[in-house]
Tab-separated table of C-alpha atoms in Angstrom:
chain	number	residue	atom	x	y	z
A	624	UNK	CA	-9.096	6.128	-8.751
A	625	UNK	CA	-7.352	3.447	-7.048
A	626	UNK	CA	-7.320	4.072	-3.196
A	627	UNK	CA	-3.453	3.891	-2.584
A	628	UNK	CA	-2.115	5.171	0.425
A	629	UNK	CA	0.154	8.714	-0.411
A	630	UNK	CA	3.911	7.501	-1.126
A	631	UNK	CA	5.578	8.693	2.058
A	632	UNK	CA	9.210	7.912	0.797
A	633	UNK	CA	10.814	9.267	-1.400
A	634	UNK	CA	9.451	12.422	-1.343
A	635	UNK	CA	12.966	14.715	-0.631
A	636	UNK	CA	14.982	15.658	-4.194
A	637	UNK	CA	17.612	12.635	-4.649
A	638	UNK	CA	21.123	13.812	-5.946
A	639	UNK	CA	21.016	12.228	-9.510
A	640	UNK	CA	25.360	12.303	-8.771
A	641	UNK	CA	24.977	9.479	-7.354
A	642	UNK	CA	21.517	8.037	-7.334
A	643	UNK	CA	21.094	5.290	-5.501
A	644	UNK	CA	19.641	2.522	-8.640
A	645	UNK	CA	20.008	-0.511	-6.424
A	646	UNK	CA	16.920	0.979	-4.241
A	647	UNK	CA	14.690	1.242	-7.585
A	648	UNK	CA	15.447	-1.577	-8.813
A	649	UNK	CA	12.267	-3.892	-9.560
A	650	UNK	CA	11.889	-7.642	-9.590
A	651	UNK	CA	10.345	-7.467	-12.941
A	652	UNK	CA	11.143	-6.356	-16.150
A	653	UNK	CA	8.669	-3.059	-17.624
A	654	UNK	CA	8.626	-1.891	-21.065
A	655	UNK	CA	7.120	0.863	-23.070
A	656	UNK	CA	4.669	-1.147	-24.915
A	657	UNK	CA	3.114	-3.157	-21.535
A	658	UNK	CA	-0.627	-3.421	-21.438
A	659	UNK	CA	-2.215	-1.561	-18.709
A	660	UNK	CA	-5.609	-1.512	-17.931
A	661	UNK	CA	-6.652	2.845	-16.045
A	662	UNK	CA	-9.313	2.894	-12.838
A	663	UNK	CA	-12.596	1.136	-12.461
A	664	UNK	CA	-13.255	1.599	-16.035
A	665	UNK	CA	-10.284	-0.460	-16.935
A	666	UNK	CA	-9.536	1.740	-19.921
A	667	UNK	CA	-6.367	0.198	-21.696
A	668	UNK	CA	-3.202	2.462	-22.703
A	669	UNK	CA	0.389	1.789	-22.989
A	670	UNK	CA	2.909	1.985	-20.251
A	671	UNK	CA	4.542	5.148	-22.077
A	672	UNK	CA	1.979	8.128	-23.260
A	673	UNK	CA	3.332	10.032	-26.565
A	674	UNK	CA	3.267	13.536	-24.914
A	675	UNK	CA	2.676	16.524	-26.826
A	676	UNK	CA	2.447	19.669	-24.580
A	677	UNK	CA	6.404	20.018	-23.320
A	678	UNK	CA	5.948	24.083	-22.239
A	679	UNK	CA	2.366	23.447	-23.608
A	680	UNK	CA	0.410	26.873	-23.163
A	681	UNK	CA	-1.762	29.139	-25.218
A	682	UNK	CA	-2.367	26.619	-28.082
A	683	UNK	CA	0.772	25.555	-28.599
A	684	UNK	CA	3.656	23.342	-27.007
A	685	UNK	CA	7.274	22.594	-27.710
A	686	UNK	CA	5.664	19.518	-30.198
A	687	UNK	CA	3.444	21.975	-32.108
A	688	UNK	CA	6.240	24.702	-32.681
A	689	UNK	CA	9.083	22.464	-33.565
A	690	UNK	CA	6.651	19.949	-35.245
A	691	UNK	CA	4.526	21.336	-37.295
A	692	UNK	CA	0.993	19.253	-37.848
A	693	UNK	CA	2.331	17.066	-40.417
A	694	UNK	CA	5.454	16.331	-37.810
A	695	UNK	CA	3.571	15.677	-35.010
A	696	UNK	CA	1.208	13.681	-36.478
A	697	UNK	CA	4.498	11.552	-37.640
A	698	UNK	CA	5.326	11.150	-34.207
A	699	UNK	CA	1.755	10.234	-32.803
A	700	UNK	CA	2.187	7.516	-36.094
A	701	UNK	CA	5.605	6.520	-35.463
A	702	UNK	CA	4.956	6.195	-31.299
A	703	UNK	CA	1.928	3.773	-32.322
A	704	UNK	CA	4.214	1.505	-34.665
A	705	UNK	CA	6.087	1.212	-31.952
A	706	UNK	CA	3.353	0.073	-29.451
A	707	UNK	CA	2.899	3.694	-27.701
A	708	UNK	CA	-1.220	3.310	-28.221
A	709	UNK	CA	-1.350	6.174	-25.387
A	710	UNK	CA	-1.695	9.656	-26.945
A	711	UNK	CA	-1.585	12.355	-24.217
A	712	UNK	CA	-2.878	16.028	-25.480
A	713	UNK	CA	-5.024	19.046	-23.931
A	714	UNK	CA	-6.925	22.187	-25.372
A	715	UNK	CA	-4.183	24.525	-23.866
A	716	UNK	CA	-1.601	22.604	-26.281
A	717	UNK	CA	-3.574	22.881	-29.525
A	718	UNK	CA	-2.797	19.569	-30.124
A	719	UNK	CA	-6.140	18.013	-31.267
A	720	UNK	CA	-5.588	18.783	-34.906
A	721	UNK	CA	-2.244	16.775	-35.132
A	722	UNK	CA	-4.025	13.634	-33.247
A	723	UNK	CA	-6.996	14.372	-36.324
A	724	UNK	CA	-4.169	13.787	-38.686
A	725	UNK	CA	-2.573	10.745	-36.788
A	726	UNK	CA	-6.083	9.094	-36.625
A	727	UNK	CA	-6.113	8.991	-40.509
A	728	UNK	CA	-3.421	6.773	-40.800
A	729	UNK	CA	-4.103	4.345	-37.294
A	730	UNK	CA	-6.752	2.348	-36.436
A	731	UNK	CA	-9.305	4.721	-33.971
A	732	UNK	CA	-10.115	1.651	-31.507
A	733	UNK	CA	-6.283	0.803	-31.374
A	734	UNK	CA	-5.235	3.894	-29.720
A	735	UNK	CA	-6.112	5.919	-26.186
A	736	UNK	CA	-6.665	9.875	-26.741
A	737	UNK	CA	-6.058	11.456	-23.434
A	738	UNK	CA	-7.307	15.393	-23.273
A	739	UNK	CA	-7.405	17.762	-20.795
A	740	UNK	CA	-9.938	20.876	-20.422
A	741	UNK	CA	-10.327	24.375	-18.327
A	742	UNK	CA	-14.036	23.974	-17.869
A	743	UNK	CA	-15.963	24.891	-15.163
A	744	UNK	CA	-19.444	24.504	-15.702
A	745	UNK	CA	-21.777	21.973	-16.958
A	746	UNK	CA	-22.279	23.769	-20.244
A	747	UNK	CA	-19.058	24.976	-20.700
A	748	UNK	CA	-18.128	21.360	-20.187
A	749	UNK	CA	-20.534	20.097	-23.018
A	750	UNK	CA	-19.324	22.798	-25.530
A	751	UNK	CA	-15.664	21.732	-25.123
A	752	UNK	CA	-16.388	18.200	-25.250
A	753	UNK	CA	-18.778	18.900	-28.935
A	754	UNK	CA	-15.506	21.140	-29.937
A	755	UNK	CA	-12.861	18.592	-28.787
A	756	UNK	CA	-14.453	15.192	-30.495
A	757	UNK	CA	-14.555	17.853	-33.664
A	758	UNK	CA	-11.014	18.878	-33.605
A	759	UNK	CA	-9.990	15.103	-32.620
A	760	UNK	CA	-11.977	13.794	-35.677
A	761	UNK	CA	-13.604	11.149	-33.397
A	762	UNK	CA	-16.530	10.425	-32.184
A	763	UNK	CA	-15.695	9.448	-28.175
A	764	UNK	CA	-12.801	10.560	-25.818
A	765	UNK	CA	-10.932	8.012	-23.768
A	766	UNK	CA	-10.041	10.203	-21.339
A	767	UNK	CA	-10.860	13.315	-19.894
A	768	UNK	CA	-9.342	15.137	-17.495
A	769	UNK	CA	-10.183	18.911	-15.641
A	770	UNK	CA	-6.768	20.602	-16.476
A	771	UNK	CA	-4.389	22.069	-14.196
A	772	UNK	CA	-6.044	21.520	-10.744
A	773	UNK	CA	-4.326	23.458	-7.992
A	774	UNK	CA	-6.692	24.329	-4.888
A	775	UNK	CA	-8.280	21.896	-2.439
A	776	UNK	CA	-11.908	23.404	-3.049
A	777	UNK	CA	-11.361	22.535	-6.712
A	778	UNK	CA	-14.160	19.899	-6.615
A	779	UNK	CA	-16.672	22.366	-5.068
A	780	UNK	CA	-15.844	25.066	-7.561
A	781	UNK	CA	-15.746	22.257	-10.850
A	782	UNK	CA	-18.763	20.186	-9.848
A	783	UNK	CA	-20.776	21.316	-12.783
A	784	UNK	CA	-18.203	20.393	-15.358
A	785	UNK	CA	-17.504	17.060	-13.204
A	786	UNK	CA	-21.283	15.976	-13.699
A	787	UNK	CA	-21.097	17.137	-17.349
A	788	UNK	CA	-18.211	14.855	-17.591
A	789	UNK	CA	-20.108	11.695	-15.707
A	790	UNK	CA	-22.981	11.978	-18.095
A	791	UNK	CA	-20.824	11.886	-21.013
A	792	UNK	CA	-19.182	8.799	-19.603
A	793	UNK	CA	-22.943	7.313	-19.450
A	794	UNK	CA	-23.718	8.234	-22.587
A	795	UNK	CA	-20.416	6.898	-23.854
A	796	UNK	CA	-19.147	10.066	-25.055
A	797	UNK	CA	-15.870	9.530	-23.195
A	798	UNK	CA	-14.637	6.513	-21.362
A	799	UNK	CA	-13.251	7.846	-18.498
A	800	UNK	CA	-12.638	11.242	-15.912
A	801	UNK	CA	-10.546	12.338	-13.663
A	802	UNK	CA	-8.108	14.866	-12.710
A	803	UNK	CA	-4.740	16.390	-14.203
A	804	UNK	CA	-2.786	17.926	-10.231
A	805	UNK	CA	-0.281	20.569	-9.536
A	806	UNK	CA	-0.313	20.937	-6.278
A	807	UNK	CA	-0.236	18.842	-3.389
A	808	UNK	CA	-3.582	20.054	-2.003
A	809	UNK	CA	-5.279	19.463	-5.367
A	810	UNK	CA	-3.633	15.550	-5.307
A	811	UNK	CA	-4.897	15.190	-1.547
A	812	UNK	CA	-8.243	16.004	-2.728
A	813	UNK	CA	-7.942	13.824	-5.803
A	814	UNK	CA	-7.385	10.992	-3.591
A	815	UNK	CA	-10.616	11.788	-1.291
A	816	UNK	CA	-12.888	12.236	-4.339
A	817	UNK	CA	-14.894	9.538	-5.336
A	818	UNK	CA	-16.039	10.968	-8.980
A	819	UNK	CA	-12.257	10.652	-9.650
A	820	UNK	CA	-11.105	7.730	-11.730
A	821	UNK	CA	-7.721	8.388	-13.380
A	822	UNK	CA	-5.347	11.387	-11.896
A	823	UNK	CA	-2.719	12.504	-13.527
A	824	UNK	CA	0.647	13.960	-10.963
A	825	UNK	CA	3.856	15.174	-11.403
A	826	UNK	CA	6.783	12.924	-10.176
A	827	UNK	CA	10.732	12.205	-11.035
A	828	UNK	CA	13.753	12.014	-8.479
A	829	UNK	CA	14.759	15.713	-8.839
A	830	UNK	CA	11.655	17.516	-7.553
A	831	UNK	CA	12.031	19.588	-11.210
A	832	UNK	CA	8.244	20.923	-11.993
A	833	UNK	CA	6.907	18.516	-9.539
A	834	UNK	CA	4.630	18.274	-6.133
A	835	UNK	CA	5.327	16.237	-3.622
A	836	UNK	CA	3.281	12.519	-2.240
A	837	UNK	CA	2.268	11.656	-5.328
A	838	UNK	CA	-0.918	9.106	-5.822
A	839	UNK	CA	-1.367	8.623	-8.995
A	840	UNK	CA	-2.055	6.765	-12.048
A	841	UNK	CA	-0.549	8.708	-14.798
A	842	UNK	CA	2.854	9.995	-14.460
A	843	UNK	CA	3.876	13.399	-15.640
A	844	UNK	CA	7.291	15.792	-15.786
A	845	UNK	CA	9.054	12.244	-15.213
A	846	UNK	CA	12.124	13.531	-17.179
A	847	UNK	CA	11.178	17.354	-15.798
A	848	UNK	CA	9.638	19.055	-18.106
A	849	UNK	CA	12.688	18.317	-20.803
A	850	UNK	CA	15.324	19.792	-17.907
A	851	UNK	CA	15.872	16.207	-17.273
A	852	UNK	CA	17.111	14.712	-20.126
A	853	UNK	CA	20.365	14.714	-19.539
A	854	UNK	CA	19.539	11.990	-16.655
A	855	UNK	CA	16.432	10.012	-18.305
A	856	UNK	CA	17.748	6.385	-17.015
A	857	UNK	CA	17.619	7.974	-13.723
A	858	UNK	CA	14.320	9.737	-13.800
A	859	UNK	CA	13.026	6.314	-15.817
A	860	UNK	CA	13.660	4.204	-12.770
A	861	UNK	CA	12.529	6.359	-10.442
A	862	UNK	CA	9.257	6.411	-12.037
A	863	UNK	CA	8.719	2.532	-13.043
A	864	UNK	CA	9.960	1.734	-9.441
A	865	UNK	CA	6.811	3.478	-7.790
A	866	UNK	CA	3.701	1.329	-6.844
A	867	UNK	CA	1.390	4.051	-7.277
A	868	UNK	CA	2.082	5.572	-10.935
A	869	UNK	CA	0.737	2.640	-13.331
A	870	UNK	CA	1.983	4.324	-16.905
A	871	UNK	CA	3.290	7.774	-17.966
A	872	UNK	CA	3.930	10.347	-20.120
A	873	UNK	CA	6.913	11.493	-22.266
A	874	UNK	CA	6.600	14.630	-24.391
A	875	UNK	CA	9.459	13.105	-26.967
A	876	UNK	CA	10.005	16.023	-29.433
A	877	UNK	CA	11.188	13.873	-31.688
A	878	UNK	CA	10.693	10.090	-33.555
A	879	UNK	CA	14.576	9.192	-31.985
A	880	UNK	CA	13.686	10.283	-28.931
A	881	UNK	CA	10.841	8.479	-28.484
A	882	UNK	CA	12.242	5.381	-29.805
A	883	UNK	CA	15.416	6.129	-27.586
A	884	UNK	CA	13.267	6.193	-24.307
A	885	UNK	CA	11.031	2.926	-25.557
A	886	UNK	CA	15.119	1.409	-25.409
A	887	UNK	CA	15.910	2.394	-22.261
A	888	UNK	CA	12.545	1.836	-20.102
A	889	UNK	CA	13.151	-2.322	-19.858
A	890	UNK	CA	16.961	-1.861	-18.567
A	891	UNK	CA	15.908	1.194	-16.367
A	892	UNK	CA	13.433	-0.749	-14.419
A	893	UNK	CA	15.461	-3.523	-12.940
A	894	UNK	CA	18.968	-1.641	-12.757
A	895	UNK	CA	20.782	-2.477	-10.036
């Protein structure tokens, strides 16, 4: 992880009546499709991550129910021919079978497969990683992450499935570890760990399904879990304005949403 300071400001809910653009406005145009290069690893993904577990829980998400496996996979295709080459998933969403079918149809080494997993132990840890490259159809993981951290202790009580992940990483199994944070505890001790490389943290103006001092490298919940979509130039700006969150994620449920928010990212960032 890179050792940023917490954000301080602009951590109270801003009214999205009348948010404030001028103060997120940035010097330099972003876009969907920029090339950004994840922790010490320098693992490459797209600004934007295709998302795929909106309400994600019990093996399925919003994606997977509306979707289908065929339809998803369209969407994982149609993000890529776009120049989303970030593909954000996690054993709670059941999603690994719809980036299987994607990978048919794009280039494996042209794409970043993010996945996120409950383990706690070394072994349990190994198992899910044997499982997850099956149902994935590919032989190495870019990213890993330990799913849904919310206590402080959580890298006393994970440290088997941590070192489980950092020989995988040596053996080239994945590319990269780190942490997926729902709590502000969980994030502080994110940012004191050295074993982690890439965290992943809520963040968007409203405080909707969020924490609060965010330091992070993925962005997540930027448009609020879906309640913010009504406001995505808002929640956009918010999120490209903020030093600390490098790229995100975007569960688009659809191929015109996705396309609509790779639109409105270069205008939202430098809004005035």
């Amino acid at each position: 992880m890179n050792r940023r300071s917490f954000l301080r400001a602009g951590t109270a809910a801003i009214s999205l009546q009348a948010f404030p653009y001028h103060l997120f406005a940035n010097g330099k145009k972003k876009s969907a499709t920029d090339r950004v290069k994840l922790g010490p690893m320098g693992v490459e993904v797209s600004r934007l991550a295709q998302g795929s577990g909106t309400n994600g829980v019990g093996g399925s998400s919003n994606q997977t129910r509306k979707l289908g496996t065929q339809g998803l996979a369209d969407l994982f295709k149609a993000a890529y021919d776009n120049g989303i080459t970030f593909w954000d998933s996690a054993d709670q969403y059941g999603t690994h079978p719809h980036i299987k079918l994607a990978l048919k149809s794009v280039p494996r080494e042209k794409v970043a497969v993010l996945t996120k997993a409950h383990s706690s132990t070394a072994a349990e840890m190994r198992a899910d990683l044997d499982r997850f490259r099956r149902e994935l159809g590919t032989d190495y993981i870019d990213i890993v992450l330990l799913h849904c951290m919310m206590d402080g202790d959580w890298n006393k009580r994970k440290r088997g499935a941590m070192d489980a992940l950092e020989e995988a990483r040596a053996k080239g199994v994945i590319r990269t570890h780190g942490t997926s944070c729902h709590t502000l505890e969980a994030i502080r001790t994110a940012a004191a760990e050295p074993w982690v490389q890439v965290d992943l943290a809520r963040i968007n103006p409203a405080q909707v399904a969020m924490d609060a001092d965010p330091n992070t490298v993925i962005g997540m919940k930027i448009l609020g879990a879906g309640r913010l979509r009504n406001r995505a130039d808002e929640s956009l700006q918010f999120a490209l304005a903020q030093d600390c969150v490098d790229c995100f994620t975007i569960g688009s449920e659809s191929q015109a949403e996705m396309q609509d928010l790779v639109r409105k990212i270069p205008a939202a960032s430098v809004r005035g």
